[in-house]
Short mmCIF file of C-alpha atoms in Angstrom, two decimals:
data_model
loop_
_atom_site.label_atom_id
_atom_site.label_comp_id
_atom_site.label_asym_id
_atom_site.label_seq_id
_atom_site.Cartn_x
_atom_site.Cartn_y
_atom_site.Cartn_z
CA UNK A 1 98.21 114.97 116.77
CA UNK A 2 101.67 113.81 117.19
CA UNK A 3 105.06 114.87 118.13
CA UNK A 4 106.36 113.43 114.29
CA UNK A 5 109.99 113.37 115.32
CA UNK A 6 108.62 110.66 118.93
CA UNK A 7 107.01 107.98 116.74
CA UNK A 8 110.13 105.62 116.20
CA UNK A 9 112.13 104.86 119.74
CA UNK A 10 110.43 103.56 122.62
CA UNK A 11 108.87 105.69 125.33
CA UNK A 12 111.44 104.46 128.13
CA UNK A 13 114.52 105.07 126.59
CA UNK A 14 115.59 107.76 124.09
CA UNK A 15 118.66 106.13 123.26
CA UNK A 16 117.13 104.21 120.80
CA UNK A 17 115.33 107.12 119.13
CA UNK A 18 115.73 107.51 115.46
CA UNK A 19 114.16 108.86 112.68
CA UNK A 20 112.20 106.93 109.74
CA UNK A 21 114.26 108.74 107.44
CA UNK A 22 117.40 107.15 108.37
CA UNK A 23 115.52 104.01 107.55
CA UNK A 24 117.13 101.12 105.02
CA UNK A 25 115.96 98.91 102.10
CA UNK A 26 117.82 96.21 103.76
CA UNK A 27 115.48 96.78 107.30
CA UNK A 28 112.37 97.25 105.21
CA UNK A 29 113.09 93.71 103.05
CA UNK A 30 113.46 92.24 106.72
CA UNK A 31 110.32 93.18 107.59
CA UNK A 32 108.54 92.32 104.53
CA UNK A 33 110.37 88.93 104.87
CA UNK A 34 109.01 89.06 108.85
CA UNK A 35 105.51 89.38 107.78
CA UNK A 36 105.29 86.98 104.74
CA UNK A 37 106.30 84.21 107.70
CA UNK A 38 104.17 85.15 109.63
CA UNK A 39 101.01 85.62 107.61
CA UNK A 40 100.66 81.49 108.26
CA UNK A 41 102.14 81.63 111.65
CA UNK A 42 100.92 84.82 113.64
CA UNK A 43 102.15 83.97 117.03
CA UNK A 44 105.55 83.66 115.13
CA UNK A 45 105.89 87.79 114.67
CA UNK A 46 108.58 88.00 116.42
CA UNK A 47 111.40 90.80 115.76
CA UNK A 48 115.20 90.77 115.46
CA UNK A 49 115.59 94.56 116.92
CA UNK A 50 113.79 97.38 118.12
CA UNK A 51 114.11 99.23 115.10
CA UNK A 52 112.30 96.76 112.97
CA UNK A 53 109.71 96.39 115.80
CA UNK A 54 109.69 100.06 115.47
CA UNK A 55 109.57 100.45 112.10
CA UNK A 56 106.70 97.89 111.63
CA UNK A 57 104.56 99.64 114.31
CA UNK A 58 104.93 102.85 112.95
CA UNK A 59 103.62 101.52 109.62
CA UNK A 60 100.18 100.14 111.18
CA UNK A 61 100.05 102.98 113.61
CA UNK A 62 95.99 104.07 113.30
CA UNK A 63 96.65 107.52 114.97
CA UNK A 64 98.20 107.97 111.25
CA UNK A 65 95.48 105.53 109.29
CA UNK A 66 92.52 106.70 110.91
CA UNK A 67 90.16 105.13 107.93
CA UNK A 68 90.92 102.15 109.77
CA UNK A 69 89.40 103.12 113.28
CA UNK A 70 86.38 101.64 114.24
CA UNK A 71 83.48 103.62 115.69
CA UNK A 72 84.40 102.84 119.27
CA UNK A 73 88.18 103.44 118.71
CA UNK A 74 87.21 106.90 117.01
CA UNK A 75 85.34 107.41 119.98
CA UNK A 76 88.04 107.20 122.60
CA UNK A 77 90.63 108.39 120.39
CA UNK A 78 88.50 111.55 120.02
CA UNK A 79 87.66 111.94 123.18
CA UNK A 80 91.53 112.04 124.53
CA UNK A 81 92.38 114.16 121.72
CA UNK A 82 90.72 116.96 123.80
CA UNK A 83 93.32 116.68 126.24
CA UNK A 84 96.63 118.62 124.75
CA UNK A 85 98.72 115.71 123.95
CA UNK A 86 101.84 116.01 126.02
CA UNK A 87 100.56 117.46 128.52
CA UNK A 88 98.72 114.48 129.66
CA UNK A 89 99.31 113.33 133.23
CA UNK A 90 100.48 109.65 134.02
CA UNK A 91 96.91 108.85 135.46
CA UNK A 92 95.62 110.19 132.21
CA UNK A 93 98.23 108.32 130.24
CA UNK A 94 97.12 105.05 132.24
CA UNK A 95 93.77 105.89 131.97
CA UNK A 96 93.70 105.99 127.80
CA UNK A 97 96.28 103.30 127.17
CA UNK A 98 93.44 100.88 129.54
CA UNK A 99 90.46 102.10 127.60
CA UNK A 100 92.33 101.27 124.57
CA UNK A 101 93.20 97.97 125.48
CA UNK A 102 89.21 97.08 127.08
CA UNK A 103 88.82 97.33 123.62
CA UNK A 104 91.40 95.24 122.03
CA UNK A 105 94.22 97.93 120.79
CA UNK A 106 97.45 98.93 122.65
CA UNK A 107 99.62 102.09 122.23
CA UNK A 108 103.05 103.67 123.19
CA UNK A 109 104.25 106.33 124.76
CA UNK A 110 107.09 108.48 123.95
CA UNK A 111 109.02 110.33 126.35
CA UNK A 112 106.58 113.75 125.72
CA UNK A 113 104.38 111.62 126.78
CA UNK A 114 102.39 111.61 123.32
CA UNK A 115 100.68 108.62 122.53
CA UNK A 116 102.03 106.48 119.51
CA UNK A 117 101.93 103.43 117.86
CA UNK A 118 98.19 103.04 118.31
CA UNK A 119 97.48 99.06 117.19
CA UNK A 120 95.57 96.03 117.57
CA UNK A 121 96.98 93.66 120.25
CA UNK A 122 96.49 90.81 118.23
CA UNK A 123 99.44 89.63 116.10
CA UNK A 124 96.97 88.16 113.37
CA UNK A 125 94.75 91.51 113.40
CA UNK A 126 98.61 93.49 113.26
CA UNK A 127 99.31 91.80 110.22
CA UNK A 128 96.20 92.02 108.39
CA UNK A 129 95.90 96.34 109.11
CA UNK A 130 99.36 96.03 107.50
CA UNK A 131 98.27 94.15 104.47
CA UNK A 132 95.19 96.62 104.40
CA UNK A 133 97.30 99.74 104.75
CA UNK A 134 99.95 98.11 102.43
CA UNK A 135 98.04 96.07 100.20
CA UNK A 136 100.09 93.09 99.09
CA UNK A 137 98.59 90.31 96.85
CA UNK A 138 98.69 87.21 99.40
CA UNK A 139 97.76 84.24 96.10
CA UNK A 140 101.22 83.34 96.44
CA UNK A 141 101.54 82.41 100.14
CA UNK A 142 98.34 80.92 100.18
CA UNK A 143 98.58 78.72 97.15
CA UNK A 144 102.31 77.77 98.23
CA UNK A 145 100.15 76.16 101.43
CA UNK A 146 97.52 74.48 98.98
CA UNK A 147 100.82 73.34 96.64
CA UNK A 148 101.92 71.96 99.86
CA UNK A 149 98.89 69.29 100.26
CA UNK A 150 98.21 69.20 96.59
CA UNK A 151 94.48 69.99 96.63
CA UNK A 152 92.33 72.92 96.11
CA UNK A 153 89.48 74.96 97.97
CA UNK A 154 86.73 72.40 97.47
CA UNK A 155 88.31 69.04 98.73
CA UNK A 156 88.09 68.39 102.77
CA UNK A 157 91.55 68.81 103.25
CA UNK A 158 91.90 72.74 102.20
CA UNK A 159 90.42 72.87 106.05
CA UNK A 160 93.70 71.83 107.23
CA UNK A 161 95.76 74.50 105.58
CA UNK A 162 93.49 77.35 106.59
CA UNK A 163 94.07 76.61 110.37
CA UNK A 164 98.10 77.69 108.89
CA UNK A 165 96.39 80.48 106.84
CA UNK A 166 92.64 81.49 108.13
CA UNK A 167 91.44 82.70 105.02
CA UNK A 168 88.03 83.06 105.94
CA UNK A 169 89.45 85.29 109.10
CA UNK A 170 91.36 87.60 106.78
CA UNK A 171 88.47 88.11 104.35
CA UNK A 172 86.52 89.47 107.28
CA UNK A 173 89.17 91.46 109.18
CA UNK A 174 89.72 93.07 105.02
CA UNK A 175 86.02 93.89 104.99
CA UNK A 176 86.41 95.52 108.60
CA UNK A 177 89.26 97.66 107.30
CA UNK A 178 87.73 98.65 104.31
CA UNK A 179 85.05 100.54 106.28
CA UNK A 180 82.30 97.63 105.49
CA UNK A 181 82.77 96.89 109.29
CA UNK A 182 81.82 94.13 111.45
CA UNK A 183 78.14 93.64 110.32
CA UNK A 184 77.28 89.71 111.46
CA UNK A 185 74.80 89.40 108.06
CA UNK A 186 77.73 90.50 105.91
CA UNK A 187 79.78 87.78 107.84
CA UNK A 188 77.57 85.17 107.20
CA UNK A 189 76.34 86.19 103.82
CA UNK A 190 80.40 85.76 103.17
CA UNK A 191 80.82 82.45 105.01
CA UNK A 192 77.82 80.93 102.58
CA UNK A 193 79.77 82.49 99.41
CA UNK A 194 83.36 80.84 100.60
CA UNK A 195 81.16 77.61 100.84
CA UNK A 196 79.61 77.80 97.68
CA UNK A 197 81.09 75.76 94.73
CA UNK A 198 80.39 79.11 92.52
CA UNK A 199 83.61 80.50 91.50
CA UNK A 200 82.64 83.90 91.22
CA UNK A 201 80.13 85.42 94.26
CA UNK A 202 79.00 88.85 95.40
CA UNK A 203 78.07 90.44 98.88
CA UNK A 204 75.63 93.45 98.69
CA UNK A 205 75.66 95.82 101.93
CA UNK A 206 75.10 99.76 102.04
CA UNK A 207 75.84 102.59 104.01
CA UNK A 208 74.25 105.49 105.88
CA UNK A 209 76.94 108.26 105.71
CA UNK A 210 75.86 109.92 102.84
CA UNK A 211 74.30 113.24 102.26
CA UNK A 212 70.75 113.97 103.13
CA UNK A 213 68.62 112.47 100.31
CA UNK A 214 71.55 110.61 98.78
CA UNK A 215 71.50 106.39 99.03
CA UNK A 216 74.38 104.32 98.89
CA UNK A 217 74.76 100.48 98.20
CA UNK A 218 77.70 98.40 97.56
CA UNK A 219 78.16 95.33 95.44
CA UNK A 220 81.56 93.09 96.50
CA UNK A 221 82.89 90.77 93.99
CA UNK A 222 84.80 87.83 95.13
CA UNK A 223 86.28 85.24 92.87
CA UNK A 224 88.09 81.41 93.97
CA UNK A 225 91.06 80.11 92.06
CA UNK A 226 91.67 77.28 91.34
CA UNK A 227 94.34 76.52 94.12
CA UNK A 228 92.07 77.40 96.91
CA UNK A 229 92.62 81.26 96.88
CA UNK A 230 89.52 83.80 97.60
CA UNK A 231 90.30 86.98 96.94
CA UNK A 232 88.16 90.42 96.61
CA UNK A 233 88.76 91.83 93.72
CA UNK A 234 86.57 95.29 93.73
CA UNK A 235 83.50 96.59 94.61
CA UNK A 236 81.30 98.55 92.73
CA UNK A 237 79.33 101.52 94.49
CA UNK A 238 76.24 102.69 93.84
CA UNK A 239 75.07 106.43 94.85
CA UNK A 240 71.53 107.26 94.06
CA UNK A 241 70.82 111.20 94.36
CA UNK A 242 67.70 113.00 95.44
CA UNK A 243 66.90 113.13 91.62
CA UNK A 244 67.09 109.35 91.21
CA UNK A 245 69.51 108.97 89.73
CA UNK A 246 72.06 106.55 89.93
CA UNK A 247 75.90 107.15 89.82
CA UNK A 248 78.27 103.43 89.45
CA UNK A 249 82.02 103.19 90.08
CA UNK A 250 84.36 100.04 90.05
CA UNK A 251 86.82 100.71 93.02
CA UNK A 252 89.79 97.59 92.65
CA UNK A 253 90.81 96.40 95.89
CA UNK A 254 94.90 96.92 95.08
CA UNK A 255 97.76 98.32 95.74
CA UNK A 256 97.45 100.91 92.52
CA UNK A 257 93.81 101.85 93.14
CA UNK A 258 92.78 101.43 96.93
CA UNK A 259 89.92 103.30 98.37
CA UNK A 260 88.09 102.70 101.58
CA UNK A 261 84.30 102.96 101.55
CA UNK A 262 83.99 106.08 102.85
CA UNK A 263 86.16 108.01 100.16
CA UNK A 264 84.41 106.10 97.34
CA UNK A 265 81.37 107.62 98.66
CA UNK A 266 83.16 110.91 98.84
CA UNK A 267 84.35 110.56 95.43
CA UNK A 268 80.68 109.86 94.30
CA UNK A 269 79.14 112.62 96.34
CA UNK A 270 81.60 114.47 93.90
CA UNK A 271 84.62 115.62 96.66
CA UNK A 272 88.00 115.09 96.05
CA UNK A 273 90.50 112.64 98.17
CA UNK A 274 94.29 112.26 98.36
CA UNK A 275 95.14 108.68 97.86
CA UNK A 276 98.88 107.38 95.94
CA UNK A 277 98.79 107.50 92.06
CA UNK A 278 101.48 106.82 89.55
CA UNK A 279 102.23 109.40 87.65
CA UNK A 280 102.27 108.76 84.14
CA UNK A 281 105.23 111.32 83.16
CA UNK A 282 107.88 109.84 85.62
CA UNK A 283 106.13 106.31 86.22
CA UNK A 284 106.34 106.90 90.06
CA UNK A 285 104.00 106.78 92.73
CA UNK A 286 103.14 109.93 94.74
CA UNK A 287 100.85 111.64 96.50
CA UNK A 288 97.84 112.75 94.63
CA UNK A 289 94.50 114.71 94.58
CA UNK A 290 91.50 112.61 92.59
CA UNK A 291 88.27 113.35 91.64
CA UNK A 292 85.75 111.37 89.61
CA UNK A 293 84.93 113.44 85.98
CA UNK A 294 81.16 113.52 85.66
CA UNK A 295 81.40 115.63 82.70
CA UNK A 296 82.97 112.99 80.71
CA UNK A 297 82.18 109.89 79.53
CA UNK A 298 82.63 106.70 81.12
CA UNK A 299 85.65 104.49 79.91
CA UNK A 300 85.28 101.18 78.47
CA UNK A 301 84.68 99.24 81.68
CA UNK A 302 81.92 101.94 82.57
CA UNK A 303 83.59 103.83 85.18
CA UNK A 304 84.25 107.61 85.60
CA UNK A 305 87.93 108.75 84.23
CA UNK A 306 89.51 110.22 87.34
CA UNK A 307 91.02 114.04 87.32
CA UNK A 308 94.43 114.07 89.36
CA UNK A 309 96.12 116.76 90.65
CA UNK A 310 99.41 115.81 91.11
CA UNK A 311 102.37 116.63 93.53
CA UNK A 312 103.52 119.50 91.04
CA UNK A 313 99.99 121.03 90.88
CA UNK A 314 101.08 122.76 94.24
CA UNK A 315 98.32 121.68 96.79
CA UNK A 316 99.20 122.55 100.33
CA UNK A 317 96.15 121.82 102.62
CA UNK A 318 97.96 123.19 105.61
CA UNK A 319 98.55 126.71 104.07
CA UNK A 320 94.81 126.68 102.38
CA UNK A 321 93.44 126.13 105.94
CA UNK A 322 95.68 128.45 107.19
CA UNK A 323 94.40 131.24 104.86
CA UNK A 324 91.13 130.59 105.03
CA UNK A 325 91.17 132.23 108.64
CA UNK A 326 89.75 129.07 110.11
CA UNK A 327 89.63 129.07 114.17
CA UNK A 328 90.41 126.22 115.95
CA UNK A 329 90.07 125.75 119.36
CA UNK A 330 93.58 123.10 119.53
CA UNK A 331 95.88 123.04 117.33
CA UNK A 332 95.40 118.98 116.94
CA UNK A 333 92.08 120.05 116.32
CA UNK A 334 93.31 122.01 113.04
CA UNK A 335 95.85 118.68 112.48
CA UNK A 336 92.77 116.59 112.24
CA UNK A 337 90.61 118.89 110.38
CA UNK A 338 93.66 118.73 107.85
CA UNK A 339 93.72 115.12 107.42
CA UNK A 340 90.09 114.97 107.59
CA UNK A 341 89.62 117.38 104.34
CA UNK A 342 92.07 115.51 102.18
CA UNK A 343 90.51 112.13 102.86
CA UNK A 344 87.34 114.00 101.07
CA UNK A 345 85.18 114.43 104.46
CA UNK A 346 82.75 117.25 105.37
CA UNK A 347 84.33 119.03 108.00
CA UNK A 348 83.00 121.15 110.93
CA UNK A 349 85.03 124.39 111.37
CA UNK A 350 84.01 127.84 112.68
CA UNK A 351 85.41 131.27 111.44
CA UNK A 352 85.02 134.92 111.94
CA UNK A 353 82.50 137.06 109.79
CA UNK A 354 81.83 140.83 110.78
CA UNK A 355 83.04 139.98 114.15
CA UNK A 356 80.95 137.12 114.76
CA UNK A 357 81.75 133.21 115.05
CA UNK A 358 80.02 130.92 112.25
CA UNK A 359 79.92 127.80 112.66
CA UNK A 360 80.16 125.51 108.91
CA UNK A 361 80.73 122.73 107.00
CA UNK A 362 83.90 123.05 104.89
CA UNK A 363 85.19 120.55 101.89
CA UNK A 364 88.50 120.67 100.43
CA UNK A 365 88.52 121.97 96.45
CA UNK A 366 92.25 121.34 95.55
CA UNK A 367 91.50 122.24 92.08
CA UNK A 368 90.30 125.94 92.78
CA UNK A 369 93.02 125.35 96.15
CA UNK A 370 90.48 126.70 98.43
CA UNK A 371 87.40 125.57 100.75
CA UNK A 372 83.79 125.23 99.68
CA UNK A 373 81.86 126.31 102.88
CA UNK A 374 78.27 125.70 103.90
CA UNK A 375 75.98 126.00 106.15
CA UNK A 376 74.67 123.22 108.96
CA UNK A 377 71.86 122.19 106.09
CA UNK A 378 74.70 122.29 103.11
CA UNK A 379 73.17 125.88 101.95
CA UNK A 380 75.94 127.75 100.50
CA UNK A 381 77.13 130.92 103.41
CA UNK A 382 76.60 134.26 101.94
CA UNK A 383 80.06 136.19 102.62
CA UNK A 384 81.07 139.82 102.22
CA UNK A 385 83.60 140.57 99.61
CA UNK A 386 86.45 139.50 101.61
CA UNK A 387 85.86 136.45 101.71
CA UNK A 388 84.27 136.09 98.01
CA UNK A 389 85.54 132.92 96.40
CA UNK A 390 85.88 131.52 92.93
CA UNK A 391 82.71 129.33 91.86
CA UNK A 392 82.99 125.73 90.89
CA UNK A 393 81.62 124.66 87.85
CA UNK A 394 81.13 121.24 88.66
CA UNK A 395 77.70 120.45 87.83
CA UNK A 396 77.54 117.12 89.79
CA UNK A 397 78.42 118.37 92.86
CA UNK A 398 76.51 121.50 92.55
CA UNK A 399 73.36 118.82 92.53
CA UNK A 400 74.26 117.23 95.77
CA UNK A 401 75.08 120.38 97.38
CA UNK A 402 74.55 124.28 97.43
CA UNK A 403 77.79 125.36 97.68
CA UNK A 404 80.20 128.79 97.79
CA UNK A 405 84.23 128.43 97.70
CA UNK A 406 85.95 129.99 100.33
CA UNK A 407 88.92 131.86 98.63
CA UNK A 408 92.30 133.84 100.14
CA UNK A 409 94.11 134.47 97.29
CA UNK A 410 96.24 131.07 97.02
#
């Protein structure tokens, strides 16, 4: 979508270009030091340099976090991705950055005239898409602000410290970003539960993205402490099938194990998503493939085990796309379909069979490293024996879906 090398140095003077790479621990402490300040203080953001201005833009940017765009935000960004980027004009350029900001987002420009930096104007909603895209636990800062008036959550005066720390604001703006979105029930169902002397209290909401005959509901588990903190701890997700039956997962809302609501739905529907795992053998985080195991049994705290594919399994998506003779009419449109397939999503492509253009449905299977594709009703596409692909024996998914794997040799 983006010219990667553009993202860091402001569109109106490449001087100050330079590369995240060339990035220090020192700049990135200052930030984090930045931010912690002004999680009670927004208006306070305010930044030494460009290049930690830079730096902290980049991190939020939503043209990179797109799990974090809302519907109307996907829509424009969507809409202007038909346009080549860089070849936009400046009435174009105009045009997008004030449909963007109607909204309540703003975005740079570099000097190709690729648009960057796509964010919320707000400084509160900046820093809570950064806790959301970097999840940080945020007990200490807000009990250092109870310690400070030596009460807790239920006692009239907590209402003074949240105007320092909205707590109730956050909550809402970490449901948004979550993919719960901005649903006014859900709001006040979790206004009633902040003002409830129960410790421990639950949200249920649901979702209609699923696959045709498939029903999804969500259960959100909040719990208080004791110095006036309210934090969500996970949320367990509920898929019932065609069959009736009903598949749980626990999803913690952390730094080691975060999921938006759409992948956990495309980790029950049984697809694979790349998210950040630790790898047990050198105890460092890296990319990583997951998919729930519905062959074996649940774990002690009832949840699926997870199958990873790590880093050294050799997944490339770019080069499985690439060799799967996909035809795209953009090449941003092939960036996005990229991205799109490793979050676990159902993509639309079109490819060439005995000289005609099919249109499909393809899904990323990084264990096999190829594409399952399907038809518009998620039939499995009969191919010739070019294209014939290895079968995937995974029973749960073959229940949701009728599928064929797309194979070139990888």
């Amino acid at each position: 979508m983006k010219n990667e090398r553009s993202r860091l140095y402001p569109n109106n003077n490449p001087n100050n270009h330079f590369d995240l790479d060339a990035i220090t621990a020192l700049e990135e402490n200052e930030l984090k030091t930045i931010l912690d300040k002004a999680q009670k203080h927004p208006e306070k953001l305010i930044f030494p340099n460009e290049e930690i201005r830079n730096l902290f833009y980049h991190k939020i940017d939503l043209f990179d976090n797109e799990d974090f765009l809302n519907d109307e935000l996907r829509q424009l960004t969507k809409y202007y991705s038909n346009i080549d980027y860089g070849e936009l004009t400046y009435s174009q350029c105009e045009e997008f950055q004030r449909a963007v900001e109607h909204i309540g987002y703003t975005l740079d420009y570099d000097l190709d005239a690729v648009p960057i930096n796509l964010r919320p104007i707000d400084k509160y909603e900046q820093i809570m898409l950064y806790q959301m895209i970097y999840p940080e636990n945020i007990l200490q800062t807000v009990e250092k602000v109870s310690d400070k008036y030596n009460t807790n959550l239920q006692t009239p005066s907590i209402m003074a410290t949240q105007k320092e720390f909205d707590q109730t604001e956050y909550l809402k703006k970490q449901l948004k970003y979550l993919g719960f979105g901005e649903d006014e029930k859900l709001h006040q169902d979790l206004e009633k539960g902040i003002d409830s002397t129960e410790k421990y209290f639950h949200l249920k909401t649901g979702s209609d993205k699923t696959l045709p005959g498939n029903k999804m509901d969500y259960t959100l588990n909040y719990n208080k402490t004791e110095k006036g903190g309210i934090f969500l701890n996970s949320y367990d997700a509920i898929l019932t099938n065609v069959k009736g039956e009903s598949l749980v997962q626990n999803f913690r809302v952390s730094k080691e194990a975060f999921f938006t609501v759409k992948e956990a739905l495309n980790l029950l529907e049984g697809r694979s998503v790349k998210t950040e795992f630790v790898n047990p053998k050198s105890n460092e985080s890296e990319p990583a493939f997951v998919k729930l195991n519905f062959e074996e049994a649940k774990n002690q705290y009832g949840n699926y085990h997870f199958q990873t594919f790590y880093k050294n399994y050799g997944i490339n998506t770019a080069e499985i796309v690439e060799k799967s003779n996909l035809v795209f009419d953009k090449p941003e449109f092939k960036t996005a379909a990229i991205k799109s397939l490793e979050k676990g999503n159902i993509v639309k492509v079109k490819f060439e069979l005995d000289d005609q253009m099919i249109e499909a449905k393809a899904v990323l299977n990084p264990q096999y490293k190829n594409l399952n594709l399907y038809d518009n009703g998620m039939n499995r596409i009969n191919t010739n024996k070019q294209l014939q692909g290895l079968e995937n024996d995974n029973k749960h998914e073959k229940g949701n879906v009728r599928e064929q794997n797309l194979s070139r040799g990888i």
